[in-house]
Amino acid sequence: MVRKTNPKQKKVTLHFEIDCSMPVKDGIMEPASFEKFLKEKIKVNGKAGVLGDNVTVARNNTKITVDAVAPFSKRYLKYLTKKFLKKYNLRDYIRVVATNKSSYELKYFVIQDDEDDAE
């Protein structure tokens, strides 16, 4: 049997957010440079930087929003965010944490002092 496909299938758009408010508030990171980085590095059909109508990247003050057509993973955004942090040597201080099913947040690592444990 030949499987018939419905040509009028509805395209599923996915909405993801990355909240950069902590590093931006402290002046460590620029959201405009992060937005530019994502626009240049996101691959669509194996080609980086050619987003077309499939993916849109927008910035609202400290939040980056990515809207994409169905085959797009949240994990890929986390990978690109880590790559951006590594590029600017921020990977040692900032981590990427999922806040809910469709968003990430950039948070600082919590470093405990060893002086309290020694006493």
Short mmCIF file of C-alpha atoms in Angstrom, two decimals:
data_model
loop_
_atom_site.label_atom_id
_atom_site.label_comp_id
_atom_site.label_asym_id
_atom_site.label_seq_id
_atom_site.Cartn_x
_atom_site.Cartn_y
_atom_site.Cartn_z
CA MET A 1 0.00 0.00 0.00
CA VAL A 2 1.14 3.49 -0.74
CA ARG A 3 0.78 5.95 2.07
CA LYS A 4 -0.99 9.10 1.04
CA THR A 5 0.12 12.38 2.49
CA ASN A 6 -2.18 15.27 3.06
CA PRO A 7 -0.83 18.30 1.18
CA LYS A 8 -2.88 20.67 3.36
CA GLN A 9 -1.28 19.66 6.64
CA LYS A 10 -0.97 22.50 9.11
CA LYS A 11 2.61 23.59 9.77
CA VAL A 12 3.45 23.49 13.45
CA THR A 13 5.37 26.53 14.65
CA LEU A 14 7.48 26.22 17.76
CA HIS A 15 8.17 29.14 20.08
CA PHE A 16 11.29 29.24 22.28
CA GLU A 17 12.64 31.93 24.60
CA ILE A 18 16.07 32.54 26.08
CA ASP A 19 16.10 34.90 29.07
CA CYS A 20 19.42 36.77 29.33
CA SER A 21 18.35 39.26 31.99
CA MET A 22 20.98 38.43 34.66
CA PRO A 23 24.14 38.82 32.50
CA VAL A 24 22.69 41.83 30.63
CA LYS A 25 21.74 43.59 33.87
CA ASP A 26 25.33 43.18 35.12
CA GLY A 27 26.76 44.46 31.82
CA ILE A 28 28.54 41.20 30.97
CA MET A 29 26.64 40.39 27.78
CA GLU A 30 24.94 42.26 24.95
CA PRO A 31 21.64 40.78 23.76
CA ALA A 32 22.13 42.30 20.29
CA SER A 33 25.36 40.35 19.76
CA PHE A 34 23.66 37.14 20.94
CA GLU A 35 20.78 37.72 18.52
CA LYS A 36 23.24 38.31 15.66
CA PHE A 37 25.15 35.16 16.63
CA LEU A 38 21.97 33.05 16.51
CA LYS A 39 20.96 34.49 13.12
CA GLU A 40 24.37 33.62 11.69
CA LYS A 41 24.74 30.15 13.23
CA ILE A 42 21.27 28.54 13.08
CA LYS A 43 21.26 25.98 10.30
CA VAL A 44 18.23 25.42 8.08
CA ASN A 45 18.51 22.54 5.60
CA GLY A 46 22.23 22.23 6.32
CA LYS A 47 23.08 25.87 5.58
CA ALA A 48 24.01 28.32 8.32
CA GLY A 49 22.71 31.87 8.21
CA VAL A 50 19.97 31.23 5.63
CA LEU A 51 16.89 31.30 7.85
CA GLY A 52 14.27 32.14 5.25
CA ASP A 53 10.66 31.85 6.41
CA ASN A 54 11.32 28.78 8.56
CA VAL A 55 13.04 30.47 11.51
CA THR A 56 12.72 33.96 12.98
CA VAL A 57 14.94 35.34 15.73
CA ALA A 58 13.77 38.45 17.61
CA ARG A 59 14.88 40.39 20.68
CA ASN A 60 12.72 42.03 23.36
CA ASN A 61 15.08 43.92 25.69
CA THR A 62 16.72 40.98 27.50
CA LYS A 63 14.77 38.06 25.98
CA ILE A 64 15.59 36.36 22.70
CA THR A 65 12.65 34.64 21.02
CA VAL A 66 12.98 32.01 18.32
CA ASP A 67 9.97 30.93 16.26
CA ALA A 68 10.53 27.96 13.98
CA VAL A 69 8.65 25.52 11.79
CA ALA A 70 8.39 21.99 13.21
CA PRO A 71 11.71 20.15 12.80
CA PHE A 72 13.62 22.34 15.27
CA SER A 73 14.87 21.27 18.69
CA LYS A 74 15.17 23.17 21.93
CA ARG A 75 18.40 21.31 22.61
CA TYR A 76 19.94 22.90 19.47
CA LEU A 77 19.28 26.34 20.99
CA LYS A 78 21.02 25.26 24.19
CA TYR A 79 24.00 24.05 22.15
CA LEU A 80 24.25 27.37 20.30
CA THR A 81 23.89 29.34 23.54
CA LYS A 82 26.76 27.39 25.11
CA LYS A 83 28.81 27.99 21.97
CA PHE A 84 28.18 31.75 22.26
CA LEU A 85 29.17 31.76 25.93
CA LYS A 86 32.37 29.86 25.13
CA LYS A 87 33.22 32.34 22.35
CA TYR A 88 33.16 35.24 24.84
CA ASN A 89 34.79 33.23 27.68
CA LEU A 90 31.63 33.32 29.81
CA ARG A 91 31.08 29.57 29.91
CA ASP A 92 32.93 29.25 33.23
CA TYR A 93 30.56 31.67 34.99
CA ILE A 94 27.16 31.29 33.31
CA ARG A 95 25.04 28.19 32.77
CA VAL A 96 21.97 27.52 30.65
CA VAL A 97 18.97 26.28 32.66
CA ALA A 98 15.56 25.21 31.37
CA THR A 99 12.80 27.09 33.17
CA ASN A 100 9.88 25.39 31.42
CA LYS A 101 9.14 23.36 28.31
CA SER A 102 9.82 26.17 25.87
CA SER A 103 12.35 28.48 27.53
CA TYR A 104 15.89 28.71 28.84
CA GLU A 105 17.44 31.12 31.32
CA LEU A 106 21.06 32.14 31.74
CA LYS A 107 22.11 31.89 35.39
CA TYR A 108 25.36 32.26 37.28
CA PHE A 109 27.09 29.27 38.84
CA VAL A 110 26.78 29.27 42.64
CA ILE A 111 30.26 29.00 44.13
CA GLN A 112 30.48 28.02 47.80
CA ASP A 113 33.38 29.25 49.95
CA ASP A 114 35.57 26.51 51.44
CA GLU A 115 36.43 28.68 54.46
CA ASP A 116 33.13 27.84 56.16
CA ASP A 117 33.72 24.11 55.73
CA ALA A 118 37.24 24.24 57.21
CA GLU A 119 36.06 25.62 60.55
#
